[in-house]
Amino acid sequence: MSRRRPSEREKKGPSQRQLRVGEELRHLLAELLERGDMRDPELRDASITVTAVDVSPDLRNATAFVMPLGGQDEERLLAALRRAAPWFRARVGEKAQLRYAPEIRFQVDRTFDEADRIGQLLRRPDVARDIKDD
């Protein structure tokens, strides 16, 4: 394991261009999923929300965070999305005004689970007592 220090660029977070491209990709993926033009019947009938897309600094890789409606069949739908990733890349490459179509990886978005867990912790009586305004 290397012990190098993070550069200033790594400390800052994503650039404005990365954020803009990520948002554009999120809209394109959501549109493709909404239309249901895929060959895979598991994806054609599924309701999937694209919550965010993180793009690498070179704009060649993207991670799309998705959440199936109701959180049902996550693994099955994630496997179907991963199988269809080359199809999504081709469609995004046609519509996005980018030099290279990014390789898209799909992951289930766990931020809602984490927010729920934090909310439960804050509602515990011993914690609520400590944060209560006097």
PDB file of N, CA and C in Angstrom, residues 32-85:
ATOM      1  N   LEU A  32     -33.116   7.048 -21.292  1.00  0.00           N
ATOM      2  CA  LEU A  32     -33.042   5.728 -21.925  1.00  0.00           C
ATOM      3  C   LEU A  32     -33.821   4.682 -21.127  1.00  0.00           C
ATOM      4  N   LEU A  33     -33.706   4.732 -19.816  1.00  0.00           N
ATOM      5  CA  LEU A  33     -34.425   3.770 -18.980  1.00  0.00           C
ATOM      6  C   LEU A  33     -35.929   4.023 -19.014  1.00  0.00           C
ATOM      7  N   GLU A  34     -36.303   5.286 -19.112  1.00  0.00           N
ATOM      8  CA  GLU A  34     -37.729   5.630 -19.144  1.00  0.00           C
ATOM      9  C   GLU A  34     -38.390   5.147 -20.437  1.00  0.00           C
ATOM     10  N   ARG A  35     -37.674   5.301 -21.547  1.00  0.00           N
ATOM     11  CA  ARG A  35     -38.237   4.882 -22.831  1.00  0.00           C
ATOM     12  C   ARG A  35     -38.385   3.373 -22.939  1.00  0.00           C
ATOM     13  N   GLY A  36     -37.473   2.620 -22.310  1.00  0.00           N
ATOM     14  CA  GLY A  36     -37.568   1.167 -22.322  1.00  0.00           C
ATOM     15  C   GLY A  36     -37.281   0.533 -23.668  1.00  0.00           C
ATOM     16  N   ASP A  37     -36.321   1.067 -24.424  1.00  0.00           N
ATOM     17  CA  ASP A  37     -35.980   0.522 -25.742  1.00  0.00           C
ATOM     18  C   ASP A  37     -35.020  -0.666 -25.680  1.00  0.00           C
ATOM     19  N   MET A  38     -34.668  -1.096 -24.479  1.00  0.00           N
ATOM     20  CA  MET A  38     -33.692  -2.165 -24.340  1.00  0.00           C
ATOM     21  C   MET A  38     -34.278  -3.515 -24.773  1.00  0.00           C
ATOM     22  N   ARG A  39     -33.397  -4.404 -25.207  1.00  0.00           N
ATOM     23  CA  ARG A  39     -33.833  -5.744 -25.583  1.00  0.00           C
ATOM     24  C   ARG A  39     -34.113  -6.617 -24.370  1.00  0.00           C
ATOM     25  N   ASP A  40     -33.400  -6.353 -23.292  1.00  0.00           N
ATOM     26  CA  ASP A  40     -33.523  -7.171 -22.084  1.00  0.00           C
ATOM     27  C   ASP A  40     -34.895  -6.929 -21.441  1.00  0.00           C
ATOM     28  N   PRO A  41     -35.737  -7.972 -21.343  1.00  0.00           N
ATOM     29  CA  PRO A  41     -37.080  -7.776 -20.761  1.00  0.00           C
ATOM     30  C   PRO A  41     -37.031  -7.386 -19.282  1.00  0.00           C
ATOM     31  N   GLU A  42     -35.978  -7.734 -18.585  1.00  0.00           N
ATOM     32  CA  GLU A  42     -35.864  -7.349 -17.175  1.00  0.00           C
ATOM     33  C   GLU A  42     -35.723  -5.832 -17.034  1.00  0.00           C
ATOM     34  N   LEU A  43     -35.097  -5.197 -17.990  1.00  0.00           N
ATOM     35  CA  LEU A  43     -34.919  -3.749 -17.944  1.00  0.00           C
ATOM     36  C   LEU A  43     -36.083  -3.013 -18.587  1.00  0.00           C
ATOM     37  N   ARG A  44     -36.699  -3.629 -19.573  1.00  0.00           N
ATOM     38  CA  ARG A  44     -37.777  -2.970 -20.302  1.00  0.00           C
ATOM     39  C   ARG A  44     -38.952  -2.631 -19.388  1.00  0.00           C
ATOM     40  N   ASP A  45     -39.254  -3.521 -18.455  1.00  0.00           N
ATOM     41  CA  ASP A  45     -40.411  -3.330 -17.583  1.00  0.00           C
ATOM     42  C   ASP A  45     -40.050  -2.793 -16.206  1.00  0.00           C
ATOM     43  N   ALA A  46     -38.792  -2.491 -15.971  1.00  0.00           N
ATOM     44  CA  ALA A  46     -38.344  -2.071 -14.642  1.00  0.00           C
ATOM     45  C   ALA A  46     -38.435  -0.556 -14.481  1.00  0.00           C
ATOM     46  N   SER A  47     -38.732  -0.139 -13.265  1.00  0.00           N
ATOM     47  CA  SER A  47     -38.699   1.286 -12.915  1.00  0.00           C
ATOM     48  C   SER A  47     -37.427   1.531 -12.112  1.00  0.00           C
ATOM     49  N   ILE A  48     -36.483   2.188 -12.736  1.00  0.00           N
ATOM     50  CA  ILE A  48     -35.166   2.411 -12.131  1.00  0.00           C
ATOM     51  C   ILE A  48     -34.884   3.906 -12.127  1.00  0.00           C
ATOM     52  N   THR A  49     -34.438   4.398 -10.979  1.00  0.00           N
ATOM     53  CA  THR A  49     -34.071   5.803 -10.840  1.00  0.00           C
ATOM     54  C   THR A  49     -32.556   5.927 -10.879  1.00  0.00           C
ATOM     55  N   VAL A  50     -32.050   6.835 -11.678  1.00  0.00           N
ATOM     56  CA  VAL A  50     -30.623   7.149 -11.709  1.00  0.00           C
ATOM     57  C   VAL A  50     -30.440   8.337 -10.778  1.00  0.00           C
ATOM     58  N   THR A  51     -29.834   8.094  -9.614  1.00  0.00           N
ATOM     59  CA  THR A  51     -29.728   9.148  -8.605  1.00  0.00           C
ATOM     60  C   THR A  51     -28.525  10.062  -8.826  1.00  0.00           C
ATOM     61  N   ALA A  52     -27.432   9.525  -9.323  1.00  0.00           N
ATOM     62  CA  ALA A  52     -26.231  10.332  -9.547  1.00  0.00           C
ATOM     63  C   ALA A  52     -25.296   9.596 -10.495  1.00  0.00           C
ATOM     64  N   VAL A  53     -24.425  10.355 -11.128  1.00  0.00           N
ATOM     65  CA  VAL A  53     -23.369   9.785 -11.970  1.00  0.00           C
ATOM     66  C   VAL A  53     -22.074  10.499 -11.626  1.00  0.00           C
ATOM     67  N   ASP A  54     -21.089   9.726 -11.181  1.00  0.00           N
ATOM     68  CA  ASP A  54     -19.759  10.265 -10.903  1.00  0.00           C
ATOM     69  C   ASP A  54     -18.867   9.979 -12.105  1.00  0.00           C
ATOM     70  N   VAL A  55     -18.128  10.998 -12.534  1.00  0.00           N
ATOM     71  CA  VAL A  55     -17.280  10.877 -13.715  1.00  0.00           C
ATOM     72  C   VAL A  55     -15.833  11.060 -13.303  1.00  0.00           C
ATOM     73  N   SER A  56     -14.949  10.262 -13.881  1.00  0.00           N
ATOM     74  CA  SER A  56     -13.524  10.376 -13.587  1.00  0.00           C
ATOM     75  C   SER A  56     -12.978  11.685 -14.172  1.00  0.00           C
ATOM     76  N   PRO A  57     -11.821  12.151 -13.676  1.00  0.00           N
ATOM     77  CA  PRO A  57     -11.257  13.419 -14.179  1.00  0.00           C
ATOM     78  C   PRO A  57     -10.999  13.429 -15.686  1.00  0.00           C
ATOM     79  N   ASP A  58     -10.671  12.272 -16.277  1.00  0.00           N
ATOM     80  CA  ASP A  58     -10.433  12.241 -17.718  1.00  0.00           C
ATOM     81  C   ASP A  58     -11.711  12.008 -18.528  1.00  0.00           C
ATOM     82  N   LEU A  59     -12.850  11.898 -17.858  1.00  0.00           N
ATOM     83  CA  LEU A  59     -14.172  11.731 -18.463  1.00  0.00           C
ATOM     84  C   LEU A  59     -14.332  10.438 -19.255  1.00  0.00           C
ATOM     85  N   ARG A  60     -13.477   9.469 -19.006  1.00  0.00           N
ATOM     86  CA  ARG A  60     -13.557   8.200 -19.733  1.00  0.00           C
ATOM     87  C   ARG A  60     -14.270   7.105 -18.951  1.00  0.00           C
ATOM     88  N   ASN A  61     -14.490   7.313 -17.670  1.00  0.00           N
ATOM     89  CA  ASN A  61     -15.178   6.336 -16.830  1.00  0.00           C
ATOM     90  C   ASN A  61     -16.274   7.040 -16.050  1.00  0.00           C
ATOM     91  N   ALA A  62     -17.387   6.361 -15.898  1.00  0.00           N
ATOM     92  CA  ALA A  62     -18.499   6.933 -15.141  1.00  0.00           C
ATOM     93  C   ALA A  62     -19.128   5.832 -14.287  1.00  0.00           C
ATOM     94  N   THR A  63     -19.498   6.190 -13.081  1.00  0.00           N
ATOM     95  CA  THR A  63     -20.219   5.279 -12.197  1.00  0.00           C
ATOM     96  C   THR A  63     -21.613   5.838 -12.010  1.00  0.00           C
ATOM     97  N   ALA A  64     -22.612   5.069 -12.450  1.00  0.00           N
ATOM     98  CA  ALA A  64     -24.007   5.487 -12.337  1.00  0.00           C
ATOM     99  C   ALA A  64     -24.601   4.810 -11.102  1.00  0.00           C
ATOM    100  N   PHE A  65     -25.133   5.618 -10.200  1.00  0.00           N
ATOM    101  CA  PHE A  65     -25.779   5.100  -9.003  1.00  0.00           C
ATOM    102  C   PHE A  65     -27.272   5.015  -9.279  1.00  0.00           C
ATOM    103  N   VAL A  66     -27.811   3.806  -9.141  1.00  0.00           N
ATOM    104  CA  VAL A  66     -29.201   3.550  -9.491  1.00  0.00           C
ATOM    105  C   VAL A  66     -29.947   2.960  -8.306  1.00  0.00           C
ATOM    106  N   MET A  67     -31.273   3.131  -8.348  1.00  0.00           N
ATOM    107  CA  MET A  67     -32.120   2.575  -7.300  1.00  0.00           C
ATOM    108  C   MET A  67     -33.405   2.084  -7.947  1.00  0.00           C
ATOM    109  N   PRO A  68     -33.675   0.778  -7.851  1.00  0.00           N
ATOM    110  CA  PRO A  68     -34.941   0.276  -8.377  1.00  0.00           C
ATOM    111  C   PRO A  68     -36.104   0.776  -7.526  1.00  0.00           C
ATOM    112  N   LEU A  69     -37.244   0.979  -8.147  1.00  0.00           N
ATOM    113  CA  LEU A  69     -38.419   1.456  -7.445  1.00  0.00           C
ATOM    114  C   LEU A  69     -38.777   0.488  -6.321  1.00  0.00           C
ATOM    115  N   GLY A  70     -38.861   1.013  -5.126  1.00  0.00           N
ATOM    116  CA  GLY A  70     -39.184   0.185  -3.976  1.00  0.00           C
ATOM    117  C   GLY A  70     -38.015  -0.648  -3.468  1.00  0.00           C
ATOM    118  N   GLY A  71     -36.865  -0.545  -4.097  1.00  0.00           N
ATOM    119  CA  GLY A  71     -35.688  -1.298  -3.654  1.00  0.00           C
ATOM    120  C   GLY A  71     -35.810  -2.794  -3.869  1.00  0.00           C
ATOM    121  N   GLN A  72     -36.703  -3.214  -4.757  1.00  0.00           N
ATOM    122  CA  GLN A  72     -36.927  -4.637  -4.982  1.00  0.00           C
ATOM    123  C   GLN A  72     -36.042  -5.155  -6.109  1.00  0.00           C
ATOM    124  N   ASP A  73     -35.629  -6.382  -6.000  1.00  0.00           N
ATOM    125  CA  ASP A  73     -34.843  -7.074  -7.032  1.00  0.00           C
ATOM    126  C   ASP A  73     -33.586  -6.308  -7.418  1.00  0.00           C
ATOM    127  N   GLU A  74     -32.911  -5.747  -6.435  1.00  0.00           N
ATOM    128  CA  GLU A  74     -31.717  -4.939  -6.706  1.00  0.00           C
ATOM    129  C   GLU A  74     -30.661  -5.719  -7.468  1.00  0.00           C
ATOM    130  N   GLU A  75     -30.352  -6.911  -6.979  1.00  0.00           N
ATOM    131  CA  GLU A  75     -29.262  -7.693  -7.588  1.00  0.00           C
ATOM    132  C   GLU A  75     -29.598  -8.124  -9.006  1.00  0.00           C
ATOM    133  N   ARG A  76     -30.828  -8.533  -9.239  1.00  0.00           N
ATOM    134  CA  ARG A  76     -31.236  -8.970 -10.575  1.00  0.00           C
ATOM    135  C   ARG A  76     -31.167  -7.804 -11.568  1.00  0.00           C
ATOM    136  N   LEU A  77     -31.679  -6.639 -11.152  1.00  0.00           N
ATOM    137  CA  LEU A  77     -31.652  -5.482 -12.036  1.00  0.00           C
ATOM    138  C   LEU A  77     -30.241  -4.939 -12.236  1.00  0.00           C
ATOM    139  N   LEU A  78     -29.425  -5.013 -11.189  1.00  0.00           N
ATOM    140  CA  LEU A  78     -28.039  -4.562 -11.315  1.00  0.00           C
ATOM    141  C   LEU A  78     -27.283  -5.456 -12.298  1.00  0.00           C
ATOM    142  N   ALA A  79     -27.524  -6.748 -12.235  1.00  0.00           N
ATOM    143  CA  ALA A  79     -26.890  -7.667 -13.185  1.00  0.00           C
ATOM    144  C   ALA A  79     -27.351  -7.368 -14.611  1.00  0.00           C
ATOM    145  N   ALA A  80     -28.630  -7.064 -14.791  1.00  0.00           N
ATOM    146  CA  ALA A  80     -29.147  -6.731 -16.120  1.00  0.00           C
ATOM    147  C   ALA A  80     -28.534  -5.423 -16.628  1.00  0.00           C
ATOM    148  N   LEU A  81     -28.400  -4.434 -15.749  1.00  0.00           N
ATOM    149  CA  LEU A  81     -27.777  -3.169 -16.151  1.00  0.00           C
ATOM    150  C   LEU A  81     -26.321  -3.370 -16.549  1.00  0.00           C
ATOM    151  N   ARG A  82     -25.628  -4.199 -15.814  1.00  0.00           N
ATOM    152  CA  ARG A  82     -24.219  -4.457 -16.142  1.00  0.00           C
ATOM    153  C   ARG A  82     -24.087  -5.178 -17.475  1.00  0.00           C
ATOM    154  N   ARG A  83     -25.027  -6.074 -17.768  1.00  0.00           N
ATOM    155  CA  ARG A  83     -25.009  -6.750 -19.076  1.00  0.00           C
ATOM    156  C   ARG A  83     -25.264  -5.749 -20.202  1.00  0.00           C
ATOM    157  N   ALA A  84     -26.112  -4.784 -19.931  1.00  0.00           N
ATOM    158  CA  ALA A  84     -26.500  -3.811 -20.960  1.00  0.00           C
ATOM    159  C   ALA A  84     -25.586  -2.590 -20.996  1.00  0.00           C
ATOM    160  N   ALA A  85     -24.552  -2.552 -20.185  1.00  0.00           N
ATOM    161  CA  ALA A  85     -23.663  -1.381 -20.117  1.00  0.00           C
ATOM    162  C   ALA A  85     -23.088  -0.981 -21.480  1.00  0.00           C
TER     163      ALA A  85
END
